[in-house]
PDB file of C-alpha atoms in Angstrom:
ATOM      1  CA  MET X   1       0.000   0.000   0.000  1.00 50.00           C
ATOM      2  CA  ALA X   2       1.380   3.415  -0.959  1.00 53.00           C
ATOM      3  CA  VAL X   3       2.142   5.786   1.883  1.00 52.00           C
ATOM      4  CA  PRO X   4       0.747   9.322   1.353  1.00 56.00           C
ATOM      5  CA  LEU X   5       3.420  11.858   0.443  1.00 48.00           C
ATOM      6  CA  ARG X   6       2.953  14.037   3.531  1.00 51.00           C
ATOM      7  CA  ALA X   7       3.153  11.048   5.868  1.00 51.00           C
ATOM      8  CA  ALA X   8       6.355   9.893   4.191  1.00 48.00           C
ATOM      9  CA  LEU X   9       7.856  13.361   4.468  1.00 44.00           C
ATOM     10  CA  ALA X  10       6.827  13.638   8.117  1.00 49.00           C
ATOM     11  CA  ALA X  11       8.687  10.462   8.928  1.00 50.00           C
ATOM     12  CA  LEU X  12      11.844  11.612   7.159  1.00 48.00           C
ATOM     13  CA  LEU X  13      12.076  15.340   7.856  1.00 46.00           C
ATOM     14  CA  PRO X  14      12.301  17.173  11.183  1.00 48.00           C
ATOM     15  CA  PRO X  15       9.267  19.305  12.148  1.00 47.00           C
ATOM     16  CA  ALA X  16      11.138  22.616  11.660  1.00 44.00           C
ATOM     17  CA  ILE X  17      11.449  21.869   7.956  1.00 44.00           C
ATOM     18  CA  LEU X  18       7.886  20.583   7.622  1.00 40.00           C
ATOM     19  CA  LEU X  19       6.206  23.609   9.174  1.00 42.00           C
ATOM     20  CA  PRO X  20       6.669  25.850   6.100  1.00 42.00           C
ATOM     21  CA  LEU X  21       5.468  22.996   3.884  1.00 41.00           C
ATOM     22  CA  ALA X  22       2.328  22.280   5.926  1.00 42.00           C
ATOM     23  CA  GLY X  23       0.168  24.657   3.928  1.00 42.00           C
ATOM     24  CA  CYS X  24       1.443  23.461   0.568  1.00 43.00           C
ATOM     25  CA  GLY X  25      -0.928  21.706  -1.756  1.00 42.00           C
ATOM     26  CA  ASP X  26      -0.395  20.311  -5.192  1.00 44.00           C
ATOM     27  CA  GLU X  27      -1.299  23.591  -6.913  1.00 41.00           C
ATOM     28  CA  PRO X  28       1.585  25.895  -7.913  1.00 43.00           C
ATOM     29  CA  ALA X  29       2.306  28.762  -5.568  1.00 43.00           C
ATOM     30  CA  ARG X  30       1.283  32.210  -6.736  1.00 42.00           C
ATOM     31  CA  GLU X  31       3.170  35.248  -5.621  1.00 47.00           C
ATOM     32  CA  GLU X  32       1.047  38.344  -5.941  1.00 46.00           C
ATOM     33  CA  ALA X  33       2.599  41.618  -4.964  1.00 42.00           C
ATOM     34  CA  PRO X  34       0.216  44.216  -3.586  1.00 42.00           C
ATOM     35  CA  PRO X  35      -0.380  47.167  -5.900  1.00 39.00           C
ATOM     36  CA  VAL X  36       1.970  50.080  -5.402  1.00 37.00           C
ATOM     37  CA  VAL X  37       0.590  53.587  -5.416  1.00 39.00           C
ATOM     38  CA  VAL X  38       3.108  56.195  -6.504  1.00 39.00           C
ATOM     39  CA  ARG X  39       3.183  59.430  -4.592  1.00 47.00           C
ATOM     40  CA  SER X  40       4.053  62.529  -6.563  1.00 46.00           C
ATOM     41  CA  ALA X  41       7.372  62.829  -4.700  1.00 51.00           C
ATOM     42  CA  ASP X  42       8.315  59.394  -6.046  1.00 55.00           C
ATOM     43  CA  ALA X  43       7.066  60.095  -9.565  1.00 52.00           C
ATOM     44  CA  ALA X  44      10.507  60.610 -11.080  1.00 53.00           C
ATOM     45  CA  ARG X  45      11.654  57.191  -9.845  1.00 61.00           C
ATOM     46  CA  SER X  46       8.579  55.138 -10.741  1.00 76.00           C
ATOM     47  CA  GLU X  47       9.020  52.995 -13.837  1.00 85.00           C
ATOM     48  CA  TRP X  48       5.315  52.644 -14.605  1.00 88.00           C
ATOM     49  CA  LEU X  49       1.952  54.095 -13.639  1.00 93.00           C
ATOM     50  CA  GLY X  50      -0.167  51.234 -12.325  1.00 92.00           C
ATOM     51  CA  ALA X  51      -3.861  50.840 -13.098  1.00 90.00           C
ATOM     52  CA  ASP X  52      -4.832  52.008  -9.610  1.00 89.00           C
ATOM     53  CA  ASP X  53      -2.268  54.816  -9.467  1.00 89.00           C
ATOM     54  CA  ARG X  54      -3.778  58.248  -8.879  1.00 91.00           C
ATOM     55  CA  THR X  55      -0.707  60.217  -9.966  1.00 93.00           C
ATOM     56  CA  ASP X  56      -1.452  62.703 -12.728  1.00 96.00           C
ATOM     57  CA  PRO X  57       0.078  61.161 -15.900  1.00 97.00           C
ATOM     58  CA  ALA X  58       1.343  64.565 -17.082  1.00 97.00           C
ATOM     59  CA  LEU X  59       3.025  65.249 -13.740  1.00 97.00           C
ATOM     60  CA  TRP X  60       4.562  61.754 -13.681  1.00 97.00           C
ATOM     61  CA  LEU X  61       5.888  61.992 -17.234  1.00 97.00           C
ATOM     62  CA  ALA X  62       7.299  65.490 -16.661  1.00 97.00           C
ATOM     63  CA  ALA X  63       9.067  64.286 -13.501  1.00 96.00           C
ATOM     64  CA  ARG X  64      10.510  61.272 -15.343  1.00 94.00           C
ATOM     65  CA  ALA X  65      11.786  63.478 -18.150  1.00 93.00           C
ATOM     66  CA  ALA X  66      13.331  65.921 -15.663  1.00 94.00           C
ATOM     67  CA  GLY X  67      14.761  63.156 -13.488  1.00 93.00           C
ATOM     68  CA  HIS X  68      13.305  64.704 -10.336  1.00 94.00           C
ATOM     69  CA  PRO X  69       9.920  65.810  -8.981  1.00 95.00           C
ATOM     70  CA  VAL X  70       8.449  68.889 -10.651  1.00 96.00           C
ATOM     71  CA  PRO X  71       5.692  71.187  -9.374  1.00 96.00           C
ATOM     72  CA  ALA X  72       2.202  70.700 -10.788  1.00 94.00           C
ATOM     73  CA  GLY X  73       2.350  74.221 -12.267  1.00 95.00           C
ATOM     74  CA  ASP X  74       5.553  73.520 -14.235  1.00 96.00           C
ATOM     75  CA  ALA X  75       5.440  74.433 -17.938  1.00 97.00           C
ATOM     76  CA  ALA X  76       6.360  70.857 -18.921  1.00 97.00           C
ATOM     77  CA  VAL X  77       3.362  69.533 -16.967  1.00 98.00           C
ATOM     78  CA  SER X  78       1.058  72.009 -18.725  1.00 98.00           C
ATOM     79  CA  ALA X  79       2.456  71.040 -22.133  1.00 98.00           C
ATOM     80  CA  LEU X  80       1.977  67.354 -21.353  1.00 98.00           C
ATOM     81  CA  LYS X  81      -1.584  67.893 -20.115  1.00 98.00           C
ATOM     82  CA  ALA X  82      -2.392  69.652 -23.384  1.00 98.00           C
ATOM     83  CA  ALA X  83      -0.742  66.895 -25.445  1.00 98.00           C
ATOM     84  CA  LEU X  84      -2.537  64.129 -23.521  1.00 98.00           C
ATOM     85  CA  ASP X  85      -5.884  65.946 -23.824  1.00 98.00           C
ATOM     86  CA  GLN X  86      -5.333  66.272 -27.560  1.00 98.00           C
ATOM     87  CA  ALA X  87      -4.278  62.619 -27.888  1.00 98.00           C
ATOM     88  CA  ARG X  88      -7.058  60.999 -25.878  1.00 96.00           C
ATOM     89  CA  PRO X  89      -9.829  61.021 -28.532  1.00 97.00           C
ATOM     90  CA  HIS X  90      -7.527  59.464 -31.126  1.00 97.00           C
ATOM     91  CA  PHE X  91      -6.262  56.474 -29.158  1.00 97.00           C
ATOM     92  CA  ILE X  92      -7.865  53.496 -27.475  1.00 97.00           C
ATOM     93  CA  GLU X  93      -5.571  53.753 -24.458  1.00 97.00           C
ATOM     94  CA  ASP X  94      -6.204  56.205 -21.633  1.00 96.00           C
ATOM     95  CA  GLU X  95      -3.842  59.000 -20.576  1.00 97.00           C
ATOM     96  CA  ARG X  96      -2.083  56.734 -18.075  1.00 97.00           C
ATOM     97  CA  MET X  97      -1.160  54.165 -20.716  1.00 97.00           C
ATOM     98  CA  ILE X  98      -0.192  56.850 -23.226  1.00 98.00           C
ATOM     99  CA  ALA X  99       2.176  58.251 -20.586  1.00 98.00           C
ATOM    100  CA  ASN X 100       3.559  54.770 -19.835  1.00 97.00           C
ATOM    101  CA  ARG X 101       4.188  53.984 -23.510  1.00 98.00           C
ATOM    102  CA  THR X 102       5.759  57.396 -24.073  1.00 98.00           C
ATOM    103  CA  ALA X 103       8.159  56.793 -21.173  1.00 97.00           C
ATOM    104  CA  GLN X 104       9.077  53.419 -22.690  1.00 96.00           C
ATOM    105  CA  VAL X 105       9.838  54.952 -26.080  1.00 97.00           C
ATOM    106  CA  ILE X 106      11.982  57.661 -24.509  1.00 95.00           C
ATOM    107  CA  ARG X 107      13.960  55.012 -22.595  1.00 94.00           C
ATOM    108  CA  MET X 108      14.482  52.979 -25.772  1.00 94.00           C
ATOM    109  CA  ILE X 109      15.661  55.694 -28.158  1.00 94.00           C
ATOM    110  CA  ALA X 110      18.756  57.820 -27.852  1.00 90.00           C
ATOM    111  CA  GLY X 111      17.944  61.410 -28.714  1.00 90.00           C
ATOM    112  CA  ALA X 112      14.195  60.964 -28.266  1.00 93.00           C
ATOM    113  CA  PRO X 113      12.158  64.177 -28.311  1.00 96.00           C
ATOM    114  CA  GLU X 114      10.528  65.681 -25.240  1.00 97.00           C
ATOM    115  CA  PRO X 115       7.458  63.665 -24.179  1.00 98.00           C
ATOM    116  CA  ALA X 116       4.931  66.348 -25.217  1.00 98.00           C
ATOM    117  CA  ILE X 117       6.532  66.587 -28.667  1.00 98.00           C
ATOM    118  CA  LEU X 118       6.437  62.807 -29.100  1.00 98.00           C
ATOM    119  CA  ILE X 119       2.795  62.538 -28.013  1.00 98.00           C
ATOM    120  CA  SER X 120       1.767  65.454 -30.259  1.00 98.00           C
ATOM    121  CA  GLY X 121       3.664  63.996 -33.210  1.00 98.00           C
ATOM    122  CA  LEU X 122       2.064  60.568 -32.861  1.00 98.00           C
ATOM    123  CA  THR X 123      -1.351  62.178 -32.371  1.00 98.00           C
ATOM    124  CA  ALA X 124      -0.846  64.056 -35.652  1.00 97.00           C
ATOM    125  CA  VAL X 125      -0.295  60.666 -37.311  1.00 97.00           C
ATOM    126  CA  ALA X 126      -3.411  59.073 -35.795  1.00 97.00           C
ATOM    127  CA  ALA X 127      -5.912  61.945 -36.024  1.00 96.00           C
ATOM    128  CA  PRO X 128      -6.376  62.045 -39.820  1.00 95.00           C
ATOM    129  CA  THR X 129      -7.290  58.344 -39.952  1.00 92.00           C
ATOM    130  CA  GLY X 130     -10.630  59.068 -38.322  1.00 91.00           C
ATOM    131  CA  ARG X 131     -10.259  55.949 -36.217  1.00 92.00           C
ATOM    132  CA  ARG X 132      -9.047  55.443 -32.684  1.00 95.00           C
ATOM    133  CA  GLN X 133      -5.622  53.881 -32.950  1.00 96.00           C
ATOM    134  CA  LEU X 134      -3.537  51.765 -30.604  1.00 97.00           C
ATOM    135  CA  TYR X 135      -0.930  54.109 -29.163  1.00 98.00           C
ATOM    136  CA  GLY X 136       1.291  51.180 -28.208  1.00 96.00           C
ATOM    137  CA  ALA X 137       1.339  49.853 -31.783  1.00 97.00           C
ATOM    138  CA  LEU X 138       2.084  53.304 -33.173  1.00 97.00           C
ATOM    139  CA  CYS X 139       4.925  53.669 -30.652  1.00 97.00           C
ATOM    140  CA  GLN X 140       6.379  50.333 -31.768  1.00 97.00           C
ATOM    141  CA  HIS X 141       6.323  51.412 -35.427  1.00 97.00           C
ATOM    142  CA  TYR X 142       8.000  54.668 -34.390  1.00 98.00           C
ATOM    143  CA  VAL X 143      10.710  52.821 -32.426  1.00 98.00           C
ATOM    144  CA  ASN X 144      11.339  50.492 -35.378  1.00 97.00           C
ATOM    145  CA  LEU X 145      11.782  53.442 -37.747  1.00 97.00           C
ATOM    146  CA  ARG X 146      14.056  55.285 -35.330  1.00 97.00           C
ATOM    147  CA  SER X 147      16.111  52.124 -34.734  1.00 96.00           C
ATOM    148  CA  ALA X 148      16.513  51.795 -38.500  1.00 96.00           C
ATOM    149  CA  GLY X 149      18.114  55.256 -38.583  1.00 96.00           C
ATOM    150  CA  ALA X 150      15.215  57.639 -39.206  1.00 97.00           C
ATOM    151  CA  ASP X 151      15.186  60.875 -37.230  1.00 96.00           C
ATOM    152  CA  HIS X 152      12.025  62.053 -35.438  1.00 97.00           C
ATOM    153  CA  ALA X 153      10.593  64.056 -38.355  1.00 97.00           C
ATOM    154  CA  THR X 154      11.315  61.337 -40.928  1.00 97.00           C
ATOM    155  CA  ALA X 155       9.774  58.652 -38.715  1.00 97.00           C
ATOM    156  CA  LEU X 156       6.598  60.722 -38.322  1.00 98.00           C
ATOM    157  CA  ASP X 157       6.458  61.378 -42.090  1.00 97.00           C
ATOM    158  CA  ARG X 158       6.703  57.653 -42.835  1.00 96.00           C
ATOM    159  CA  LEU X 159       4.061  56.863 -40.237  1.00 97.00           C
ATOM    160  CA  ARG X 160       1.731  59.509 -41.705  1.00 96.00           C
ATOM    161  CA  GLU X 161       2.094  57.885 -45.126  1.00 94.00           C
ATOM    162  CA  ARG X 162       1.427  54.417 -43.718  1.00 93.00           C
ATOM    163  CA  TYR X 163      -1.529  55.437 -41.561  1.00 92.00           C
ATOM    164  CA  ALA X 164      -3.069  57.732 -44.210  1.00 88.00           C
ATOM    165  CA  ALA X 165      -3.973  54.631 -46.202  1.00 84.00           C
ATOM    166  CA  GLN X 166      -6.534  53.756 -43.511  1.00 80.00           C
ATOM    167  CA  GLY X 167      -8.798  56.657 -44.413  1.00 66.00           C
ATOM    168  CA  GLY X 168     -11.897  56.947 -42.280  1.00 56.00           C
ATOM    169  CA  PRO X 169     -14.677  59.362 -41.410  1.00 51.00           C
ATOM    170  CA  ASP X 170     -14.067  63.045 -41.063  1.00 49.00           C
ATOM    171  CA  ARG X 171     -13.350  64.126 -37.506  1.00 45.00           C
ATOM    172  CA  ASP X 172     -13.554  67.487 -35.823  1.00 48.00           C
ATOM    173  CA  GLU X 173     -10.621  68.954 -33.870  1.00 49.00           C
ATOM    174  CA  ASN X 174     -11.701  66.996 -30.764  1.00 49.00           C
ATOM    175  CA  GLY X 175     -11.747  63.656 -32.572  1.00 46.00           C
ATOM    176  CA  ALA X 176     -15.535  63.342 -32.699  1.00 49.00           C
ATOM    177  CA  ASP X 177     -17.165  61.893 -35.805  1.00 49.00           C
ATOM    178  CA  ASP X 178     -18.052  64.938 -37.920  1.00 47.00           C
ATOM    179  CA  ARG X 179     -19.928  63.211 -40.738  1.00 45.00           C
ATOM    180  CA  ARG X 180     -23.321  64.576 -41.601  1.00 44.00           C
ATOM    181  CA  PRO X 181     -26.158  62.112 -40.970  1.00 46.00           C
ATOM    182  CA  ALA X 182     -27.377  60.370 -44.078  1.00 45.00           C
ATOM    183  CA  SER X 183     -30.727  61.518 -45.437  1.00 45.00           C
ATOM    184  CA  PRO X 184     -33.566  59.092 -44.811  1.00 51.00           C
ATOM    185  CA  PRO X 185     -34.652  57.199 -47.908  1.00 52.00           C
ATOM    186  CA  ALA X 186     -37.341  58.898 -49.953  1.00 54.00           C
ATOM    187  CA  PRO X 187     -40.849  57.438 -49.466  1.00 59.00           C
ATOM    188  CA  ARG X 188     -42.218  55.395 -52.367  1.00 56.00           C
TER     189      ARG X 188
END
C-alpha cells in the first residue's frame, strides 16, 4: 500500500522543515505583490503608472523626463496635459497608458524628443485616420523606424504615409465623428 506523500515526508524530515510545507498543496504557488501607489514625490523614480495609481500622468511623465519631482504648475506639466488631452480622442488607451508607452519609447531611443513633442507627433499621425488607434502599436512602429536610422521628423512622415492609407470618417478637432447624418430614404 502506498504511503501518502505528507506522511512519508513527516517520517523523514524534522518538524522545523515541515512547518513551512504544511500549507502546501499540489497547486503551484502564486506570488502576488500588492499594488503600489506612486506618490508625486516618487514620480521621477517610478518605472510605470499602475492601473490604480492616482498620480497625474502629465506630472509623472514630466518628472521622469526631468529626473526629479516637478511642481504641478511647471510648464512641462502644462504642455503634457495639453498633449494628452489632444491625444485621448484618437487612441484606445487612456492618458495613463499613453504616458507609460511614451516613457518606454523615450527610454528605448537615444535622442528621443521631449514627451509632449512625441505625443503630439504621434497624435498628428493618428488623427487624420478618423479611427481610434492603438498608441502602443504606433509607438512600436515609431521605435522600429528610429532604430533603422530615421530621425524624429522622418519617422513621423513615414508613419503619416502608412496610416493615411486607412482613411476613415471626417473628424472634428476633438476627434468626434463629424460626418453629416445620411438623409432618410425617400418614401415610395
